[in-house]
Short mmCIF file of C-alpha atoms in Angstrom, two decimals:
data_model
loop_
_atom_site.label_atom_id
_atom_site.label_comp_id
_atom_site.label_asym_id
_atom_site.label_seq_id
_atom_site.Cartn_x
_atom_site.Cartn_y
_atom_site.Cartn_z
CA UNK A 197 182.94 179.28 -13.62
CA UNK A 198 184.96 180.05 -17.06
CA UNK A 199 188.94 179.47 -16.45
CA UNK A 200 189.22 183.15 -17.41
CA UNK A 201 187.32 184.59 -14.59
CA UNK A 202 188.33 187.57 -12.92
CA UNK A 203 186.70 190.22 -10.45
CA UNK A 204 188.53 193.50 -9.17
CA UNK A 205 187.13 194.75 -6.10
CA UNK A 206 188.58 198.55 -5.15
CA UNK A 207 188.35 198.67 -1.45
CA UNK A 208 188.10 201.88 1.36
CA UNK A 209 188.66 201.45 5.08
CA UNK A 210 189.21 204.55 7.27
CA UNK A 211 188.41 205.39 10.82
CA UNK A 212 186.75 208.19 10.88
CA UNK A 213 187.20 209.64 14.57
CA UNK A 214 183.90 211.64 14.22
CA UNK A 215 182.82 212.26 18.17
CA UNK A 216 180.34 214.72 18.19
CA UNK A 217 181.66 217.84 19.99
CA UNK A 218 185.08 216.38 20.87
CA UNK A 219 186.85 215.83 17.41
CA UNK A 220 188.55 218.46 15.40
CA UNK A 221 186.98 219.81 12.55
CA UNK A 222 184.27 216.76 12.00
CA UNK A 223 182.44 218.43 9.73
CA UNK A 224 184.84 219.84 7.88
CA UNK A 225 186.40 216.03 7.47
CA UNK A 226 183.45 214.13 7.04
CA UNK A 227 182.22 216.79 3.75
CA UNK A 228 185.98 216.09 2.77
CA UNK A 229 185.56 212.30 2.64
CA UNK A 230 182.49 212.22 0.69
CA UNK A 231 184.15 214.21 -1.69
CA UNK A 232 186.90 211.85 -1.70
CA UNK A 233 184.82 209.24 -1.69
CA UNK A 234 182.75 209.81 -4.99
CA UNK A 235 186.10 210.95 -6.81
CA UNK A 236 186.82 207.44 -6.09
CA UNK A 237 184.29 205.12 -6.83
CA UNK A 238 185.92 202.22 -4.68
CA UNK A 239 183.23 199.05 -4.77
CA UNK A 240 183.00 198.95 -0.98
CA UNK A 241 183.76 201.79 1.68
CA UNK A 242 183.81 200.55 5.47
CA UNK A 243 183.95 203.15 7.93
CA UNK A 244 184.36 202.98 11.70
CA UNK A 245 183.99 205.68 14.37
CA UNK A 246 181.09 207.60 12.46
CA UNK A 247 179.38 208.03 16.35
CA UNK A 248 176.67 210.75 14.81
CA UNK A 249 174.29 209.15 12.98
CA UNK A 250 173.78 212.54 11.03
CA UNK A 251 176.94 212.00 9.82
CA UNK A 252 175.88 209.29 8.37
CA UNK A 253 172.78 210.63 6.83
CA UNK A 254 174.60 213.40 5.30
CA UNK A 255 177.56 211.05 3.21
CA UNK A 256 174.41 208.36 2.76
CA UNK A 257 172.74 211.50 0.71
CA UNK A 258 176.14 212.85 -0.70
CA UNK A 259 177.03 209.53 -1.91
CA UNK A 260 174.00 208.16 -2.84
CA UNK A 261 174.53 208.52 -6.76
CA UNK A 262 177.95 206.80 -6.57
CA UNK A 263 177.08 204.03 -3.97
CA UNK A 264 173.56 203.18 -3.79
CA UNK A 265 173.25 200.72 -1.28
CA UNK A 266 174.53 201.69 2.46
CA UNK A 267 173.63 200.32 5.92
CA UNK A 268 174.37 202.05 9.27
CA UNK A 269 174.89 199.13 12.14
CA UNK A 270 173.39 200.01 15.93
CA UNK A 271 174.47 198.84 18.76
CA UNK A 272 174.77 200.21 22.67
CA UNK A 273 173.80 203.74 23.75
CA UNK A 274 175.81 205.67 21.58
CA UNK A 275 176.32 203.22 19.06
CA UNK A 276 178.66 200.83 16.88
CA UNK A 277 180.28 203.89 14.84
CA UNK A 278 180.11 201.32 12.10
CA UNK A 279 178.74 201.88 8.52
CA UNK A 280 179.13 200.73 5.04
CA UNK A 281 178.56 202.24 1.68
CA UNK A 282 178.62 200.42 -1.24
CA UNK A 283 178.08 200.61 -5.16
CA UNK A 284 176.40 197.02 -5.32
CA UNK A 285 173.39 195.79 -3.55
CA UNK A 286 173.68 194.04 -0.39
CA UNK A 287 171.85 191.20 -0.56
CA UNK A 288 172.02 191.00 3.33
CA UNK A 289 173.11 191.70 6.54
CA UNK A 290 173.41 191.43 10.60
CA UNK A 291 175.89 192.56 13.03
CA UNK A 292 176.94 190.54 16.69
CA UNK A 293 177.73 192.85 19.27
CA UNK A 294 180.82 191.97 21.54
CA UNK A 295 180.10 190.15 24.70
CA UNK A 296 182.79 191.85 26.73
CA UNK A 297 183.24 195.30 25.64
CA UNK A 298 185.25 197.56 28.58
CA UNK A 299 184.39 198.17 31.93
CA UNK A 300 180.88 200.88 32.59
CA UNK A 301 182.16 202.76 35.32
CA UNK A 302 185.90 203.75 33.56
CA UNK A 303 183.63 206.66 31.77
CA UNK A 304 186.80 208.51 30.65
CA UNK A 305 187.50 205.91 28.02
CA UNK A 306 183.77 205.55 27.11
CA UNK A 307 183.79 202.22 25.29
CA UNK A 308 181.55 200.00 27.22
CA UNK A 309 178.94 202.55 26.08
CA UNK A 310 179.77 202.31 22.56
CA UNK A 311 178.46 198.72 21.93
CA UNK A 312 181.27 197.78 19.95
CA UNK A 313 180.15 195.40 17.28
CA UNK A 314 181.35 193.46 14.29
CA UNK A 315 178.81 194.30 10.99
CA UNK A 316 178.69 191.13 8.42
CA UNK A 317 177.25 192.44 4.86
CA UNK A 318 176.37 189.92 2.15
CA UNK A 319 176.81 190.89 -1.66
CA UNK A 320 176.91 189.20 -4.80
CA UNK A 321 179.30 189.97 -7.80
CA UNK A 322 179.52 188.20 -10.93
CA UNK A 323 178.23 184.78 -9.42
CA UNK A 324 180.41 184.90 -6.03
CA UNK A 325 179.27 185.68 -2.70
CA UNK A 326 181.21 187.77 -0.62
CA UNK A 327 180.80 188.52 3.04
CA UNK A 328 182.37 191.78 3.80
CA UNK A 329 183.08 192.06 7.21
CA UNK A 330 183.73 195.90 9.83
CA UNK A 331 184.38 195.52 13.16
CA UNK A 332 186.24 198.04 16.01
CA UNK A 333 187.81 196.32 18.58
CA UNK A 334 188.86 197.73 22.09
CA UNK A 335 191.01 200.32 22.61
CA UNK A 336 194.10 199.79 24.01
CA UNK A 337 195.10 203.07 26.72
CA UNK A 338 198.56 201.87 27.75
CA UNK A 339 200.72 199.53 26.43
CA UNK A 340 202.22 198.55 29.50
CA UNK A 341 199.26 197.98 31.89
CA UNK A 342 196.77 196.79 29.50
CA UNK A 343 193.56 196.06 31.72
CA UNK A 344 191.71 195.54 28.57
CA UNK A 345 193.63 192.82 27.30
CA UNK A 346 191.41 189.63 28.22
CA UNK A 347 188.33 192.18 27.11
CA UNK A 348 190.44 192.51 23.75
CA UNK A 349 191.41 189.40 22.99
CA UNK A 350 187.79 187.51 24.04
CA UNK A 351 186.80 189.55 21.32
CA UNK A 352 189.12 188.81 18.62
CA UNK A 353 188.08 185.21 19.73
CA UNK A 354 184.52 186.55 19.31
CA UNK A 355 185.20 188.01 15.63
CA UNK A 356 187.17 185.30 14.27
CA UNK A 357 183.98 182.30 15.34
CA UNK A 358 181.47 184.56 14.05
CA UNK A 359 183.35 184.46 10.81
CA UNK A 360 183.92 180.99 11.31
CA UNK A 361 180.93 180.54 11.46
CA UNK A 362 178.91 182.67 9.00
CA UNK A 363 180.99 182.47 6.09
CA UNK A 364 180.75 179.00 5.28
CA UNK A 365 178.33 179.48 1.58
CA UNK A 366 180.61 182.98 0.74
CA UNK A 367 183.10 182.48 -1.84
CA UNK A 368 185.34 185.60 -0.51
CA UNK A 369 185.81 186.76 2.91
CA UNK A 370 187.20 190.55 3.37
CA UNK A 371 187.59 192.02 6.61
CA UNK A 372 188.46 195.49 7.39
CA UNK A 373 188.34 197.43 10.54
CA UNK A 374 190.45 199.17 13.52
CA UNK A 375 191.47 196.20 15.55
CA UNK A 376 193.57 198.24 17.96
CA UNK A 377 195.92 195.15 17.60
CA UNK A 378 199.50 195.71 16.53
CA UNK A 379 200.11 192.64 14.16
CA UNK A 380 202.42 190.43 16.13
CA UNK A 381 199.65 190.99 19.42
CA UNK A 382 197.78 187.72 20.63
CA UNK A 383 194.39 188.75 19.52
CA UNK A 384 195.21 189.22 16.04
CA UNK A 385 197.48 186.51 15.91
CA UNK A 386 194.57 183.88 17.08
CA UNK A 387 192.46 186.08 14.72
CA UNK A 388 194.14 185.00 11.33
CA UNK A 389 195.27 181.82 12.77
CA UNK A 390 191.65 180.28 12.76
CA UNK A 391 190.03 181.99 10.29
CA UNK A 392 193.12 181.67 7.69
CA UNK A 393 192.69 185.77 6.54
CA UNK A 394 195.70 187.31 4.59
CA UNK A 395 197.10 190.18 5.80
CA UNK A 396 196.70 192.88 2.57
CA UNK A 397 200.24 194.77 3.61
CA UNK A 398 202.45 191.54 3.89
CA UNK A 399 200.83 190.03 0.80
CA UNK A 400 200.98 192.77 -1.29
CA UNK A 401 203.32 193.12 -3.97
CA UNK A 402 202.69 197.05 -4.59
CA UNK A 403 202.81 199.35 -1.70
CA UNK A 404 202.74 202.96 -1.64
CA UNK A 405 202.14 205.03 1.90
CA UNK A 406 203.07 205.55 5.43
CA UNK A 407 206.40 203.52 6.74
CA UNK A 408 205.27 199.95 7.23
CA UNK A 409 201.92 200.79 6.39
CA UNK A 410 201.32 202.44 9.70
CA UNK A 411 197.91 203.76 10.25
CA UNK A 412 198.68 206.42 12.86
CA UNK A 413 201.82 208.42 12.44
CA UNK A 414 203.12 211.21 14.08
CA UNK A 415 203.07 213.63 10.95
CA UNK A 416 199.13 213.34 11.28
CA UNK A 417 198.32 216.80 13.15
CA UNK A 418 195.31 215.37 15.10
CA UNK A 419 197.29 212.50 16.55
CA UNK A 420 198.18 212.42 20.45
CA UNK A 421 201.66 212.77 20.28
CA UNK A 422 201.57 211.13 23.81
CA UNK A 423 200.62 208.01 22.89
CA UNK A 424 202.95 207.38 20.22
CA UNK A 425 205.55 208.05 22.29
CA UNK A 426 206.76 204.64 22.72
CA UNK A 427 206.47 203.95 18.98
CA UNK A 428 208.42 207.14 17.22
CA UNK A 429 207.69 205.89 13.74
CA UNK A 430 204.15 204.84 14.48
CA UNK A 431 201.49 202.00 14.78
CA UNK A 432 199.83 199.59 12.45
CA UNK A 433 196.65 198.74 13.85
CA UNK A 434 193.79 199.24 11.40
CA UNK A 435 193.48 195.98 8.50
CA UNK A 436 192.29 194.86 5.09
CA UNK A 437 192.30 191.02 5.24
CA UNK A 438 191.20 188.94 2.85
CA UNK A 439 190.57 185.07 2.14
CA UNK A 440 189.14 182.41 -0.85
CA UNK A 441 187.62 179.35 -0.47
CA UNK A 442 189.27 176.89 -2.98
CA UNK A 443 188.57 176.80 -6.44
CA UNK A 444 189.75 180.83 -6.32
CA UNK A 445 192.66 182.62 -5.90
CA UNK A 446 192.74 186.20 -4.27
CA UNK A 447 195.16 188.77 -3.89
CA UNK A 448 195.67 192.39 -3.10
CA UNK A 449 197.07 194.25 -6.28
CA UNK A 450 197.57 197.45 -5.10
CA UNK A 451 197.12 198.54 -1.42
CA UNK A 452 198.05 202.60 -0.34
CA UNK A 453 197.52 204.27 2.37
CA UNK A 454 197.56 208.06 3.26
CA UNK A 455 200.83 209.83 5.30
CA UNK A 456 199.21 211.69 7.79
CA UNK A 457 197.49 214.32 5.72
CA UNK A 458 194.58 214.78 3.11
CA UNK A 459 195.50 212.43 0.12
CA UNK A 460 194.53 215.50 -1.98
CA UNK A 461 196.38 217.58 0.04
CA UNK A 462 195.12 219.84 3.25
CA UNK A 463 194.20 218.28 6.83
CA UNK A 464 194.17 214.75 7.43
CA UNK A 465 190.79 213.04 7.00
CA UNK A 466 190.97 211.50 10.49
CA UNK A 467 193.87 210.75 13.20
CA UNK A 468 194.16 207.35 11.12
CA UNK A 469 195.45 206.50 8.01
CA UNK A 470 192.77 205.27 5.53
CA UNK A 471 193.80 201.92 3.34
CA UNK A 472 193.23 201.47 0.50
CA UNK A 473 193.35 197.95 -1.96
CA UNK A 474 192.79 196.73 -4.66
CA UNK A 475 191.96 192.61 -4.73
CA UNK A 476 192.01 190.61 -7.33
CA UNK A 477 189.99 187.20 -7.38
CA UNK A 478 190.53 184.90 -10.52
CA UNK A 479 189.73 180.90 -10.99
CA UNK A 480 192.56 178.65 -10.04
CA UNK A 481 192.88 175.21 -11.16
CA UNK A 482 192.68 172.47 -7.96
CA UNK A 483 196.08 172.20 -6.37
CA UNK A 484 197.32 169.83 -3.79
CA UNK A 485 198.40 171.09 -0.68
CA UNK A 486 200.85 169.85 0.99
CA UNK A 487 199.92 168.45 4.34
CA UNK A 488 201.77 169.95 7.31
CA UNK A 489 204.60 167.50 8.20
CA UNK A 490 203.16 165.28 11.45
CA UNK A 491 204.98 166.40 14.50
CA UNK A 492 204.43 167.56 18.53
CA UNK A 493 201.02 169.41 18.68
CA UNK A 494 202.57 171.67 20.74
CA UNK A 495 204.64 173.24 17.82
CA UNK A 496 201.58 173.74 15.86
CA UNK A 497 201.22 177.67 15.24
CA UNK A 498 197.63 177.19 15.93
CA UNK A 499 198.15 175.30 19.09
CA UNK A 500 200.38 177.38 20.30
CA UNK A 501 198.33 180.78 20.01
CA UNK A 502 195.37 179.16 21.54
CA UNK A 503 197.20 178.34 24.43
CA UNK A 504 198.67 181.92 24.86
CA UNK A 505 194.68 182.77 24.72
CA UNK A 506 193.67 180.94 26.93
CA UNK A 507 196.63 182.18 29.31
CA UNK A 508 195.07 185.51 29.53
CA UNK A 509 191.59 184.37 29.60
CA UNK A 510 192.20 182.60 32.60
CA UNK A 511 193.95 185.48 34.30
CA UNK A 512 191.10 188.16 32.99
CA UNK A 513 188.05 185.58 34.69
CA UNK A 514 191.04 185.76 38.07
CA UNK A 515 190.67 189.22 38.41
CA UNK A 516 186.93 189.41 37.48
CA UNK A 517 186.30 187.16 40.37
CA UNK A 518 188.54 188.94 42.85
CA UNK A 519 186.15 192.32 41.96
CA UNK A 520 182.76 190.28 42.44
CA UNK A 521 183.97 188.86 45.33
CA UNK A 522 185.45 192.24 46.66
CA UNK A 523 181.69 193.57 45.72
CA UNK A 524 180.44 190.17 47.51
CA UNK A 525 181.84 191.36 50.70
CA UNK A 526 181.35 195.45 50.79
CA UNK A 527 177.64 194.34 49.88
CA UNK A 528 177.43 191.94 52.87
CA UNK A 529 179.07 194.60 55.36
CA UNK A 530 176.44 197.37 53.87
CA UNK A 531 173.28 195.22 54.45
CA UNK A 532 174.99 194.19 57.95
CA UNK A 533 175.28 198.71 57.92
CA UNK A 534 171.55 199.32 56.91
CA UNK A 535 169.68 196.81 59.71
CA UNK A 536 172.00 198.77 62.25
CA UNK A 537 170.69 201.88 60.70
CA UNK A 538 167.07 200.46 61.20
CA UNK A 539 167.54 199.27 64.53
CA UNK A 540 169.19 202.59 65.55
CA UNK A 541 166.13 204.25 63.92
CA UNK A 542 163.33 202.10 65.72
CA UNK A 543 164.58 202.66 69.03
CA UNK A 544 164.58 206.01 68.69
CA UNK A 545 168.71 206.20 69.59
CA UNK A 546 170.32 208.76 67.56
CA UNK A 547 167.64 208.74 65.14
CA UNK A 548 168.52 211.93 63.19
CA UNK A 549 171.54 210.76 62.43
CA UNK A 550 170.72 207.45 61.30
CA UNK A 551 168.00 208.61 58.71
CA UNK A 552 170.81 210.75 57.42
CA UNK A 553 172.65 207.69 57.00
CA UNK A 554 170.22 205.88 55.26
CA UNK A 555 169.90 207.00 51.82
CA UNK A 556 173.75 207.41 51.53
CA UNK A 557 173.93 203.97 52.70
CA UNK A 558 171.73 202.42 50.24
CA UNK A 559 173.20 204.49 47.27
CA UNK A 560 176.54 202.84 47.78
CA UNK A 561 174.79 199.20 48.19
CA UNK A 562 173.30 199.56 44.79
CA UNK A 563 175.99 200.96 43.40
CA UNK A 564 178.88 198.17 44.49
CA UNK A 565 175.76 195.65 43.44
CA UNK A 566 176.00 196.61 40.10
CA UNK A 567 179.91 196.39 40.59
CA UNK A 568 179.21 192.77 41.42
CA UNK A 569 176.63 191.96 38.66
CA UNK A 570 178.83 192.83 36.42
CA UNK A 571 182.00 191.39 36.95
CA UNK A 572 180.39 188.26 37.41
CA UNK A 573 178.74 188.81 33.98
CA UNK A 574 182.07 189.37 33.02
CA UNK A 575 184.07 186.33 34.54
CA UNK A 576 180.53 184.63 32.74
CA UNK A 577 181.51 186.46 29.50
CA UNK A 578 185.61 185.08 29.75
CA UNK A 579 185.02 181.66 30.68
CA UNK A 580 182.85 181.36 27.74
CA UNK A 581 185.04 182.61 25.26
CA UNK A 582 187.45 179.96 27.23
CA UNK A 583 185.41 176.78 27.54
CA UNK A 584 185.21 178.02 23.23
CA UNK A 585 189.03 177.84 23.01
CA UNK A 586 189.73 174.56 25.25
CA UNK A 587 187.63 172.64 22.96
CA UNK A 588 189.20 173.59 19.78
CA UNK A 589 192.73 173.30 21.37
CA UNK A 590 191.90 169.74 22.02
CA UNK A 591 190.46 169.00 18.55
CA UNK A 592 194.20 170.88 17.13
CA UNK A 593 195.70 168.06 19.62
CA UNK A 594 193.86 165.02 18.26
CA UNK A 595 193.97 166.43 14.73
CA UNK A 596 197.84 166.90 15.30
CA UNK A 597 198.17 162.93 17.12
CA UNK A 598 196.09 161.68 14.53
CA UNK A 599 198.15 162.53 11.36
CA UNK A 600 198.51 165.42 8.62
CA UNK A 601 195.49 164.05 7.08
CA UNK A 602 192.75 164.62 9.41
CA UNK A 603 193.88 167.77 10.32
CA UNK A 604 192.08 169.89 7.54
CA UNK A 605 188.85 168.27 8.55
CA UNK A 606 189.27 168.96 12.10
CA UNK A 607 190.89 172.24 12.55
CA UNK A 608 189.22 174.04 8.81
CA UNK A 609 186.07 172.15 9.09
CA UNK A 610 187.16 171.60 4.85
CA UNK A 611 184.86 174.35 4.02
CA UNK A 612 184.10 173.29 0.96
CA UNK A 613 182.33 169.87 2.63
CA UNK A 614 180.81 172.66 4.79
CA UNK A 615 179.12 174.64 2.00
CA UNK A 616 177.70 171.17 0.23
CA UNK A 617 176.96 169.73 3.52
CA UNK A 618 174.18 172.95 4.13
CA UNK A 619 173.21 173.38 0.39
#
């Protein structure tokens, strides 16, 4: 690699709020989004909540001259809503659907039907391998009584693990999307600590946009103002995160957000604000990075966030087991009721009543059986994430106890070493 090597990447990210029949002015907003992307000619445009494949196909045709490569990530019943448009050729793509994604009986929330996922694109740019990830995590419907917190923590961990295991051959890693996590939330801290990703808003020296980088602001006419009552200035839940391997230096030269209206005037493109980042990658001479000070493992930021995540998953597993146990008891009572009804019908006693009660009893039993199976699956999914976190926590403590020189090998896996082994 030449010493004066440099690469500039212009990135666009937006949660498009494209729910068919429900999102206001969807068609007009999709049209104006296409016009804006053609005008700006970003290297990558990563979108969430493009729930209609017709909208994707419309954008695909409209953006084809500027973005010849594109992909729509399909999953779930409704779809993941994730899609990407690229000026550069896509070498590979894949996706991972999150194991846990809400509850099927919470129909009014709808997350379970969407198949929330993380999509991966592999691009080759100027001799570098870029892994670009786009994702959308489960929504937070109540800050005070968040019944989905364990699911979002598990999703954040699955996302971190997916990036960790798929980016070992990458020179540059980019993650964009609607994480539905505030910057100091457990899931966000877990993701950053385990992957080493940097937050463009915190790293850039040139920011223009909404106050504190908020991506949902009260000035936006599509926002449900009641949802923002606890946060009168707005919230930041959409991110551009990045990192580079040793020997390369990546920085965010500029970061822009929309501010509650169309970048060129008019109504907003979505109920979320768009993120527009300019990233610069250049060669960096080998530098000695001071090792963390040897000390108590319990004071390590990684150890602390792992312990928090384990505690939250413990609560989630206990809740799932309680629901499964309750459903199991109801199934037992339902089976006894069916046996009783069969006995009554066979003896001819209140035969008509027994037959009348048979159908709703079977229906109820099947419904409760589905609830039991779902919560058993939920408990196993949380248990799997818990086991992985517990293992990483043990390794982190071991690294801290052995000394600072062992930490990179045990915790970070020395990405360069992984790359050379696989090559």
